[in-house]
């Protein structure tokens, strides 16, 4: 048994999610290697080599891999997969795009959004928008997994001395061209790894009303999230969406402002340690999962809250 | 150009699911079923392509027992031209099929039908796998455009806007290609009574795994299904002051 974790990169750096996925791999009890693939990832490789428990860091640094396209990454992962019993990646947009393609090329199943490792072949994962947890077993010779990062602690970024292995082979699929990327720039902590998340819903009423969320988030040095209703109403960009179809977060403190708490949204935040809801509708379902609920007008309560903390 | 749209029959998204007391599965007896919302968006996108003259034919397909014809009729009522029913004795889940097995069946159908574009939902709201489109593309060695919120179909290429962590990405994929839809791609149309009548006259062809020459791979085995850990009952606070006090005590601020 030997595991390969495919690292997630964020602006050339190792993304926080990678440290959580390595913890999931560590729980398999097998030696673990890391694949760092992208463009200009020298820093990421240096850091990767220093992670305790990583034996080898496979490096594919080439402009071809800059956009993390599955058509280019999947053949590379398949090419290096021999000898590995487990292939793991974070259940982010790259991992979800890539791993099923890898699994299909290998003729095996893929397990998505794993939240628990029971043995080397038995895993737990949420189904039905997190309303049920399935324990599943795979007989496949290679287990291809995506891991929900919020379900695993992060491994220490130090204490390791991994061997660096350069991959010579570069694979470029002619079928796909990158035309452009629009990245939402933010000074705030990254949503999926933030300690505190302040999230806004339709109750904010408008794009201007959503400023309240930013103000409270600034006060708490928190990341900003949103419900689908707030995204669809055009208050914020869709990359802030928390929920089944958006991002899954599990911060220490989750503050929901004007969020009703549809099942869709709860699937993305109900593993938060402490949940606070402020909503003027006393019957909003969010109050059923909130540790502390305040029925109040946001536009009075939030400025008061900012003042008191 | 022909567009193939796989659709799945799933529990209606408004239904609160219950786990069976023997923990074998969720209870689907007497529960309202519907077309998967992401699949509905894929059908809508395909029908719009045909209405815009960019596609010549829209073919809906579903895998499962006879009841999946209901969802094929829905796709036909939305404007699909014809449908194909790949019959399995039970639902894919109870028949032990996972996304890989489904993708193998769809790949065989794609080789027969030769569509220029396959449009799928990005995930079904029951299994939450988010795999079938990517697996299909992998098996066929087609390019893939996943989590798509913008779609522009040309003769040689399809241009897609993808929702990725941190923003949007625009790709051009050489046809034939596989595209999976995100929620923001469109708002599916409302089906009117005359559309349902018209859909009854549209053909649903029948096929089966054997006829497609596929022995689909079994999916992972489900050993048990449990309800999630319930959150401890929360409490109401009366004022902002009281809230702040609790948060200080819990040491989260």
Coordinates of C-alpha atoms in Angstrom, one line a residue:
Chain A
X1 CA 0.0 0.0 0.0
X2 CA 1.2 3.5 -0.9
X3 CA -0.8 6.7 -1.3
X4 CA -0.4 9.6 -3.7
X5 CA -1.9 13.0 -2.7
X6 CA -2.4 15.4 -5.6
X7 CA -1.6 18.8 -4.1
X8 CA -4.0 21.8 -4.6
X9 CA -2.2 25.0 -5.5
X10 CA -3.4 28.5 -4.9
X11 CA -1.4 31.2 -6.7
X12 CA 1.7 28.9 -6.9
X13 CA 1.5 28.1 -3.2
X14 CA 0.3 24.9 -1.5
X15 CA -3.3 25.4 -0.7
X16 CA -4.4 24.9 2.9
X17 CA -6.7 22.0 1.7
X18 CA -3.6 19.9 0.8
X19 CA -2.6 19.6 4.5
X20 CA -6.0 18.3 5.4
X21 CA -5.9 15.7 2.5
X22 CA -2.5 14.5 3.7
X23 CA -4.1 13.9 7.1
X24 CA -6.7 11.7 5.4
X25 CA -4.0 9.8 3.6
X26 CA -2.0 9.4 6.9
X27 CA -5.1 7.7 8.4
X28 CA -4.8 5.0 5.7
X29 CA -1.6 4.0 7.5
X30 CA 0.5 3.7 4.3
X31 CA 3.6 5.6 3.1
X32 CA 2.5 8.8 1.3
X33 CA 3.9 10.7 -1.7
X34 CA 2.7 14.1 -3.0
X35 CA 2.3 15.2 -6.6
X36 CA 2.8 18.9 -7.1
X37 CA 1.7 19.9 -10.6
X38 CA 1.4 23.4 -12.0
X39 CA 3.4 26.3 -13.3
X40 CA 6.0 28.1 -11.2
X41 CA 5.5 25.9 -8.2
X42 CA 9.1 26.0 -6.8
X43 CA 7.9 27.5 -3.4
X44 CA 5.2 24.9 -3.1
X45 CA 7.7 22.1 -3.7
X46 CA 10.0 23.4 -1.1
X47 CA 7.2 23.5 1.4
X48 CA 5.9 20.1 0.3
X49 CA 9.3 18.5 1.0
X50 CA 9.1 19.8 4.6
X51 CA 5.8 18.2 5.5
X52 CA 6.2 15.4 8.0
X53 CA 5.1 12.0 6.6
X54 CA 5.7 12.8 3.0
X55 CA 8.4 10.5 1.5
X56 CA 8.6 11.7 -2.1
X57 CA 7.4 14.9 -3.8
X58 CA 6.7 14.3 -7.5
X59 CA 7.1 17.5 -9.4
X60 CA 5.6 18.5 -12.8
X61 CA 6.3 22.2 -13.3
X62 CA 5.2 23.3 -16.8
X63 CA 3.1 26.1 -18.3
X64 CA 0.9 23.3 -19.7
X65 CA -0.4 22.7 -16.2
X66 CA -1.0 26.3 -15.3
X67 CA -4.8 26.2 -15.6
X68 CA -5.1 22.7 -14.0
X69 CA -7.1 21.3 -16.9
X70 CA -8.3 17.7 -16.3
X71 CA -7.5 16.8 -19.9
X72 CA -3.8 17.5 -19.2
X73 CA -3.6 16.4 -15.5
X74 CA -5.5 13.1 -15.8
X75 CA -3.1 11.4 -18.2
X76 CA -0.2 12.6 -15.9
X77 CA -1.8 11.2 -12.8
X78 CA -2.6 7.9 -14.6
X79 CA 1.0 7.7 -15.8
X80 CA 2.4 8.0 -12.3
X81 CA -0.3 6.0 -10.6
X82 CA 1.4 2.6 -10.9
X83 CA 2.3 1.2 -7.5
X84 CA -0.2 3.4 -5.6
X85 CA -3.2 1.8 -3.8
X86 CA -4.8 5.2 -3.1
X87 CA -5.0 8.5 -5.1
X88 CA -6.4 11.4 -3.1
X89 CA -7.2 15.0 -3.8
X90 CA -9.2 17.8 -2.1
X91 CA -12.9 18.0 -3.1
X92 CA -12.3 21.5 -4.5
X93 CA -13.1 22.5 -8.1
X94 CA -9.8 21.0 -9.4
X95 CA -10.1 17.6 -7.6
X96 CA -13.8 17.2 -8.5
X97 CA -13.0 17.9 -12.2
X98 CA -9.9 15.7 -12.3
X99 CA -10.4 12.6 -10.1
X100 CA -13.5 11.0 -11.8
X101 CA -11.6 11.3 -15.2
X102 CA -8.6 9.6 -13.6
X103 CA -10.8 6.9 -12.1
X104 CA -12.5 6.2 -15.5
X105 CA -9.1 6.0 -17.3
X106 CA -8.1 3.4 -14.7
X107 CA -11.4 1.6 -14.9
X108 CA -12.2 2.0 -11.2
X109 CA -14.9 3.8 -9.1
X110 CA -14.3 7.1 -7.4
X111 CA -15.5 8.1 -3.9
X112 CA -16.4 11.7 -3.5
X113 CA -16.2 14.1 -0.5
X114 CA -14.9 11.5 1.9
X115 CA -15.4 12.6 5.5
X116 CA -14.1 9.5 7.4
X117 CA -11.5 6.8 6.8
X118 CA -12.6 3.5 8.5
X119 CA -10.1 1.3 6.8
X120 CA -8.0 1.2 3.6
X121 CA -11.2 0.2 1.7
X122 CA -14.0 1.5 3.8
X123 CA -15.0 5.2 4.0
X124 CA -17.8 7.5 5.1
X125 CA -19.3 10.1 2.8
X126 CA -22.4 12.4 2.9
X127 CA -25.3 11.8 0.5
X128 CA -28.6 13.6 0.0
X129 CA -27.1 17.1 0.7
X130 CA -25.6 15.8 4.0
X131 CA -28.9 14.5 5.3
X132 CA -27.5 11.0 5.4
X133 CA -24.0 9.6 5.9
X134 CA -23.1 6.5 3.9
X135 CA -20.5 3.9 4.8
X136 CA -19.1 2.6 1.6
X137 CA -16.6 -0.1 0.6
X138 CA -14.6 -0.4 -2.6
X139 CA -13.0 -3.5 -3.9
X140 CA -11.1 -1.6 -6.6
X141 CA -7.4 -2.2 -6.8
X142 CA -6.9 1.6 -6.7
X143 CA -9.0 3.7 -4.5
X144 CA -9.6 7.2 -6.1
X145 CA -10.9 9.6 -3.5
X146 CA -11.8 13.2 -3.1
X147 CA -11.6 14.4 0.5
X148 CA -13.7 17.0 2.2
X149 CA -11.0 19.0 3.9
X150 CA -13.1 20.3 6.7
X151 CA -13.6 16.8 8.0
X152 CA -9.8 16.3 8.7
X153 CA -7.3 18.2 10.7
X154 CA -4.3 19.7 8.9
X155 CA -0.9 18.0 9.2
X156 CA 2.1 20.0 10.5
X157 CA 3.9 21.8 7.7
X158 CA 7.3 20.9 9.1
X159 CA 9.4 18.0 10.3
X160 CA 9.7 16.3 6.9
X161 CA 12.6 15.7 4.5
X162 CA 11.0 14.3 1.3
X163 CA 12.9 13.3 -1.7
X164 CA 12.2 15.4 -4.8
X165 CA 11.4 13.6 -8.0
X166 CA 11.2 15.6 -11.3
X167 CA 8.7 14.2 -13.8
X168 CA 10.1 14.6 -17.3
X169 CA 6.9 13.8 -19.2
X170 CA 4.6 16.6 -20.2
X171 CA 1.2 15.8 -21.6
X172 CA -0.8 18.4 -23.4
X173 CA -4.3 17.6 -24.8
X174 CA -4.9 19.5 -28.0
X175 CA -8.7 19.5 -27.4
X176 CA -8.9 22.2 -24.8
X177 CA -7.7 25.8 -24.9
X178 CA -7.8 28.3 -21.9
X179 CA -9.4 31.5 -23.0
X180 CA -9.3 33.4 -19.7
X181 CA -9.8 33.4 -16.0
X182 CA -11.6 35.9 -13.8
X183 CA -10.4 35.7 -10.2
X184 CA -12.3 37.4 -7.4
X185 CA -9.5 39.3 -5.5
X186 CA -9.9 39.4 -1.7
X187 CA -7.7 40.4 1.3
X188 CA -9.8 38.3 3.6
X189 CA -9.0 34.8 4.7
X190 CA -9.9 32.0 2.4
X191 CA -13.5 30.9 2.9
X192 CA -13.0 27.1 3.3
X193 CA -10.1 27.4 5.8
X194 CA -11.2 30.5 7.8
X195 CA -11.6 30.3 11.6
X196 CA -14.6 32.6 11.5
X197 CA -17.1 33.0 8.6
X198 CA -19.8 35.7 8.4
X199 CA -22.4 34.8 5.9
X200 CA -25.2 36.8 4.4
X201 CA -28.5 35.8 2.8
X202 CA -31.5 37.3 1.1
X203 CA -32.4 39.2 4.3
X204 CA -29.7 41.7 3.6
X205 CA -32.0 43.0 0.9
X206 CA -29.5 44.5 -1.6
X207 CA -25.8 44.7 -2.6
X208 CA -25.5 47.7 -0.4
X209 CA -27.2 45.9 2.5
X210 CA -24.6 43.2 2.1
X211 CA -21.9 45.7 3.3
X212 CA -23.1 44.9 6.8
X213 CA -21.6 41.4 6.3
X214 CA -18.3 42.8 5.2
X215 CA -18.2 45.2 8.1
X216 CA -18.8 42.5 10.7
X217 CA -16.3 40.2 8.9
X218 CA -13.6 43.0 9.0
X219 CA -14.2 43.4 12.7
X220 CA -13.7 39.6 13.3
X221 CA -11.0 39.1 10.6
X222 CA -13.5 36.6 9.1
X223 CA -14.1 35.2 5.7
X224 CA -17.3 36.2 3.9
X225 CA -19.9 33.7 2.7
X226 CA -23.3 33.9 1.2
X227 CA -26.4 31.8 0.6
X228 CA -27.5 30.9 -2.9
X229 CA -30.4 33.4 -2.6
X230 CA -27.9 36.2 -2.0
X231 CA -25.8 35.1 -5.0
X232 CA -28.8 34.7 -7.3
X233 CA -30.1 38.1 -6.2
X234 CA -26.7 39.5 -7.4
X235 CA -25.5 40.8 -3.9
X236 CA -22.2 38.9 -4.3
X237 CA -20.2 36.7 -6.7
X238 CA -20.9 33.0 -6.7
X239 CA -17.5 31.9 -5.4
X240 CA -18.7 33.0 -2.0
X241 CA -21.6 30.6 -2.0
X242 CA -21.8 28.2 0.9
X243 CA -23.9 25.0 0.5
X244 CA -24.3 21.8 -1.4
X245 CA -23.6 23.4 -4.7
X246 CA -21.1 25.8 -3.3
X247 CA -18.3 25.5 -0.7
X248 CA -18.4 23.5 2.4
X249 CA -17.1 25.2 5.5
X250 CA -16.6 24.2 9.1
X251 CA -15.2 27.2 11.0
X252 CA -15.1 27.7 14.7
X253 CA -17.7 30.4 14.4
X254 CA -20.3 30.8 11.7
X255 CA -22.5 33.8 11.8
X256 CA -25.5 33.7 9.5
X257 CA -27.1 37.1 8.8
X258 CA -30.5 37.1 7.1
X259 CA -30.0 33.5 6.0
X260 CA -33.2 31.4 6.1
X261 CA -31.3 28.1 6.3
X262 CA -32.5 26.0 3.3
X263 CA -31.3 22.4 3.3
X264 CA -29.0 23.3 0.4
X265 CA -27.2 25.9 2.6
X266 CA -27.2 23.8 5.8
X267 CA -25.3 21.1 3.9
X268 CA -22.4 23.5 3.5
X269 CA -22.1 24.8 7.1
X270 CA -23.7 22.5 9.7
X271 CA -20.4 21.1 10.9
X272 CA -19.3 24.5 12.1
X273 CA -18.4 24.5 15.8
X274 CA -20.6 27.4 16.9
X275 CA -23.4 28.7 14.7
X276 CA -25.0 32.1 15.3
X277 CA -28.1 33.2 13.4
X278 CA -29.6 36.7 13.3
X279 CA -32.8 36.9 11.4
X280 CA -36.1 38.8 11.8
X281 CA -38.2 35.7 10.9
X282 CA -38.5 33.6 14.2
X283 CA -39.5 30.6 12.1
X284 CA -36.5 30.5 9.8
X285 CA -35.0 26.9 9.8
X286 CA -31.5 28.3 10.5
X287 CA -32.6 28.7 14.1
X288 CA -32.9 24.9 14.4
X289 CA -29.2 24.5 13.9
X290 CA -28.0 27.7 15.5
X291 CA -26.3 27.5 18.9
X292 CA -27.3 31.1 19.5
X293 CA -30.2 32.7 17.7
X294 CA -31.3 36.3 17.8
X295 CA -34.6 37.4 16.3
X296 CA -33.9 41.0 15.3
X297 CA -33.6 43.5 12.5
X298 CA -30.2 43.0 11.0
X299 CA -29.7 46.7 10.3
X300 CA -30.1 47.5 14.0
X301 CA -28.5 44.3 15.5
X302 CA -25.3 44.1 13.4
X303 CA -24.0 47.6 14.0
X304 CA -24.7 47.1 17.7
X305 CA -22.8 43.8 17.5
X306 CA -19.8 45.4 15.8
X307 CA -19.7 48.0 18.5
X308 CA -19.7 45.5 21.3
X309 CA -17.0 43.1 20.1
Chain B
X1 CA -25.5 18.8 -34.5
X2 CA -27.1 16.3 -32.2
X3 CA -27.1 16.9 -28.4
X4 CA -27.4 14.0 -26.0
X5 CA -28.8 14.8 -22.5
X6 CA -28.6 12.1 -19.8
X7 CA -31.2 12.7 -17.1
X8 CA -31.7 11.1 -13.7
X9 CA -34.8 10.3 -11.6
X10 CA -34.1 11.4 -8.0
X11 CA -36.0 12.3 -4.9
X12 CA -37.7 15.7 -5.2
X13 CA -35.3 18.3 -3.8
X14 CA -38.0 19.6 -1.4
X15 CA -38.4 16.3 0.3
X16 CA -36.7 15.9 3.7
X17 CA -35.1 12.5 3.5
X18 CA -35.3 9.9 6.3
X19 CA -32.9 7.1 6.9
X20 CA -34.5 3.7 7.3
X21 CA -34.4 2.3 10.8
X22 CA -32.3 -0.7 9.7
X23 CA -29.7 1.8 8.3
X24 CA -29.7 0.0 5.0
X25 CA -30.6 3.1 3.0
X26 CA -32.7 6.2 2.9
X27 CA -36.5 5.6 2.7
X28 CA -37.7 6.2 -0.8
X29 CA -41.1 4.4 -0.4
X30 CA -44.0 6.8 -1.3
X31 CA -41.6 9.7 -1.7
X32 CA -42.1 12.3 -4.5
X33 CA -39.6 11.7 -7.3
X34 CA -38.6 14.2 -10.0
X35 CA -36.0 15.0 -12.6
X36 CA -32.7 15.9 -11.0
X37 CA -32.5 19.8 -10.9
X38 CA -29.1 19.9 -12.6
X39 CA -30.3 17.5 -15.3
X40 CA -33.3 19.9 -15.9
X41 CA -30.8 22.7 -16.5
X42 CA -29.0 20.5 -19.0
X43 CA -32.2 19.8 -20.9
X44 CA -33.1 23.5 -20.9
X45 CA -29.6 24.4 -22.3
X46 CA -29.9 21.7 -25.0
X47 CA -33.4 22.8 -26.1
X48 CA -32.3 26.5 -26.2
X49 CA -29.4 25.4 -28.5
X50 CA -31.9 23.8 -30.8
X51 CA -34.2 26.8 -30.7
X52 CA -31.2 29.0 -31.6
X53 CA -30.5 26.8 -34.6
X54 CA -27.2 25.6 -33.2
X55 CA -28.3 22.1 -32.5
X56 CA -30.4 20.0 -34.9
X57 CA -31.8 17.4 -32.5
X58 CA -32.0 16.9 -28.7
X59 CA -32.0 13.3 -27.4
X60 CA -32.7 12.6 -23.7
X61 CA -31.5 9.4 -22.1
X62 CA -32.1 7.8 -18.7
X63 CA -30.9 4.6 -17.0
X64 CA -33.2 2.6 -14.7
X65 CA -36.5 0.7 -14.4
X66 CA -39.7 1.6 -16.3
X67 CA -40.5 4.6 -14.0
X68 CA -37.6 6.6 -15.4
X69 CA -39.8 7.1 -18.5
X70 CA -41.7 9.7 -16.4
X71 CA -38.5 11.8 -16.3
X72 CA -37.9 11.2 -20.0
X73 CA -41.4 12.5 -20.7
X74 CA -40.6 15.6 -18.7
X75 CA -37.5 16.1 -20.9
X76 CA -39.7 15.6 -24.0
X77 CA -42.2 18.1 -22.7
X78 CA -39.4 20.6 -22.2
X79 CA -38.6 20.2 -25.9
X80 CA -36.3 17.2 -26.4
X81 CA -37.1 15.5 -29.7
X82 CA -36.8 11.9 -28.7
X83 CA -35.7 9.8 -25.8
X84 CA -33.8 6.6 -25.1
X85 CA -34.5 4.4 -22.1
X86 CA -31.7 2.1 -21.0
X87 CA -33.5 -0.4 -19.0
X88 CA -32.1 -1.9 -15.8
X89 CA -34.2 -4.1 -13.5
X90 CA -34.0 -1.7 -10.6
X91 CA -32.8 1.8 -9.9
X92 CA -29.1 2.2 -10.6
X93 CA -28.4 2.3 -6.8
X94 CA -30.3 -0.9 -6.0
X95 CA -28.9 -2.5 -9.1
X96 CA -25.4 -1.8 -7.7
X97 CA -24.5 0.7 -10.4
X98 CA -22.4 3.7 -9.6
X99 CA -21.3 6.6 -11.8
X100 CA -18.7 4.4 -13.5
X101 CA -21.2 1.8 -14.6
X102 CA -23.6 4.6 -15.8
X103 CA -20.8 6.3 -17.7
X104 CA -19.9 3.0 -19.4
X105 CA -23.5 2.6 -20.6
X106 CA -23.6 6.2 -21.8
X107 CA -20.2 5.9 -23.5
X108 CA -21.6 2.9 -25.5
X109 CA -24.7 5.0 -26.4
X110 CA -22.5 7.9 -27.5
X111 CA -20.6 5.6 -29.8
X112 CA -23.9 4.6 -31.4
X113 CA -25.6 8.0 -31.6
X114 CA -22.5 10.1 -32.3
X115 CA -23.7 13.4 -30.7
X116 CA -21.6 16.5 -31.1
X117 CA -22.2 17.5 -27.5
X118 CA -23.2 15.6 -24.4
X119 CA -24.8 17.8 -21.7
X120 CA -25.2 16.5 -18.2
X121 CA -26.0 17.9 -14.8
X122 CA -22.9 18.4 -12.6
X123 CA -24.2 16.1 -9.9
X124 CA -27.3 14.3 -8.8
X125 CA -28.8 15.5 -5.5
X126 CA -29.1 12.0 -4.2
X127 CA -25.6 10.4 -4.5
X128 CA -23.9 13.9 -4.7
X129 CA -21.1 12.2 -6.6
X130 CA -20.3 14.8 -9.3
X131 CA -18.6 12.1 -11.4
X132 CA -20.6 10.9 -14.3
X133 CA -19.8 13.6 -16.8
X134 CA -16.1 13.5 -16.1
X135 CA -16.0 9.7 -16.3
X136 CA -17.9 9.7 -19.6
X137 CA -15.4 12.3 -21.0
X138 CA -12.5 10.1 -19.7
X139 CA -13.9 6.9 -21.2
X140 CA -14.4 8.6 -24.6
X141 CA -11.3 10.7 -24.4
X142 CA -13.4 13.8 -25.1
X143 CA -12.6 17.2 -23.6
X144 CA -14.8 18.2 -20.6
X145 CA -16.3 21.4 -19.5
X146 CA -17.5 20.9 -15.9
X147 CA -19.6 23.2 -13.6
X148 CA -20.6 25.4 -16.5
X149 CA -22.5 28.6 -16.1
X150 CA -22.0 29.9 -19.7
X151 CA -22.2 28.0 -23.0
X152 CA -21.5 29.1 -26.6
X153 CA -21.8 26.4 -29.2
X154 CA -19.9 26.8 -32.5
X155 CA -19.4 24.4 -35.4
X156 CA -16.0 23.1 -34.3
X157 CA -15.8 24.2 -30.7
X158 CA -17.9 24.9 -27.7
X159 CA -16.9 27.8 -25.4
X160 CA -17.7 27.3 -21.8
X161 CA -17.5 29.5 -18.6
X162 CA -16.7 27.3 -15.6
X163 CA -17.4 28.1 -12.0
X164 CA -14.1 27.3 -10.2
X165 CA -12.9 28.0 -6.6
X166 CA -12.0 31.7 -6.6
X167 CA -13.8 32.8 -9.7
X168 CA -14.6 31.8 -13.3
X169 CA -12.6 30.1 -16.1
X170 CA -13.4 30.2 -19.8
X171 CA -12.3 27.3 -22.0
X172 CA -12.7 26.4 -25.7
X173 CA -13.4 22.7 -26.2
X174 CA -13.0 20.9 -29.5
X175 CA -16.1 19.0 -30.4
X176 CA -17.3 16.3 -29.6
X177 CA -17.2 17.3 -26.0
X178 CA -18.9 16.6 -22.6
X179 CA -20.3 19.6 -20.6
X180 CA -21.8 19.5 -17.1
X181 CA -24.1 22.2 -15.9
X182 CA -24.0 24.4 -12.8
X183 CA -27.2 26.0 -11.4
X184 CA -26.5 29.4 -12.8
X185 CA -26.5 28.3 -16.5
X186 CA -30.2 29.0 -16.9
X187 CA -33.6 28.9 -15.4
X188 CA -35.6 25.9 -16.8
X189 CA -38.9 26.7 -18.5
X190 CA -42.3 26.0 -17.0
X191 CA -44.0 23.0 -18.7
X192 CA -47.5 23.8 -20.0
X193 CA -50.3 21.3 -20.5
X194 CA -50.1 21.3 -24.3
X195 CA -46.3 20.5 -24.0
X196 CA -47.2 17.4 -22.0
X197 CA -49.7 16.3 -24.6
X198 CA -47.2 16.8 -27.4
X199 CA -44.6 14.9 -25.4
X200 CA -46.9 11.8 -25.3
X201 CA -46.5 11.4 -29.0
X202 CA -42.7 11.7 -29.0
X203 CA -40.9 8.4 -29.2
X204 CA -39.0 6.7 -26.4
X205 CA -36.7 4.0 -27.7
X206 CA -35.8 1.0 -25.5
X207 CA -32.4 -0.5 -25.0
X208 CA -30.6 -2.4 -22.3
X209 CA -27.0 -3.0 -21.2
X210 CA -26.8 -6.3 -23.1
X211 CA -27.9 -4.6 -26.3
X212 CA -25.3 -1.9 -25.8
X213 CA -22.7 -4.6 -25.3
X214 CA -21.8 -3.4 -21.9
X215 CA -21.5 -5.3 -18.7
X216 CA -21.3 -2.2 -16.4
X217 CA -18.9 -2.2 -13.5
X218 CA -20.4 -2.5 -10.1
X219 CA -20.3 0.6 -7.9
X220 CA -18.9 0.8 -4.4
X221 CA -20.9 -1.2 -1.9
X222 CA -23.0 0.8 0.6
X223 CA -22.6 -1.0 4.0
X224 CA -24.8 1.4 6.1
X225 CA -26.6 4.7 6.0
X226 CA -26.9 6.8 9.1
X227 CA -28.5 10.1 9.9
X228 CA -25.8 12.8 10.5
X229 CA -24.9 13.7 14.0
X230 CA -27.7 16.0 15.2
X231 CA -26.6 19.5 16.4
X232 CA -27.4 20.1 20.0
X233 CA -30.5 22.2 20.5
X234 CA -29.7 25.8 20.2
X235 CA -31.0 28.7 22.3
X236 CA -32.6 32.0 21.7
X237 CA -30.9 35.1 23.0
X238 CA -32.8 38.3 23.7
X239 CA -30.3 40.9 22.9
X240 CA -27.0 41.6 21.2
X241 CA -25.4 42.1 24.6
X242 CA -26.4 38.6 25.7
X243 CA -25.2 37.1 22.4
X244 CA -21.7 38.8 22.8
X245 CA -21.5 37.4 26.4
X246 CA -22.2 33.9 25.2
X247 CA -19.7 34.1 22.4
X248 CA -17.0 35.4 24.8
X249 CA -17.8 32.5 27.2
X250 CA -17.5 30.0 24.2
X251 CA -14.1 31.7 23.5
X252 CA -14.9 32.1 19.8
X253 CA -14.5 35.9 19.7

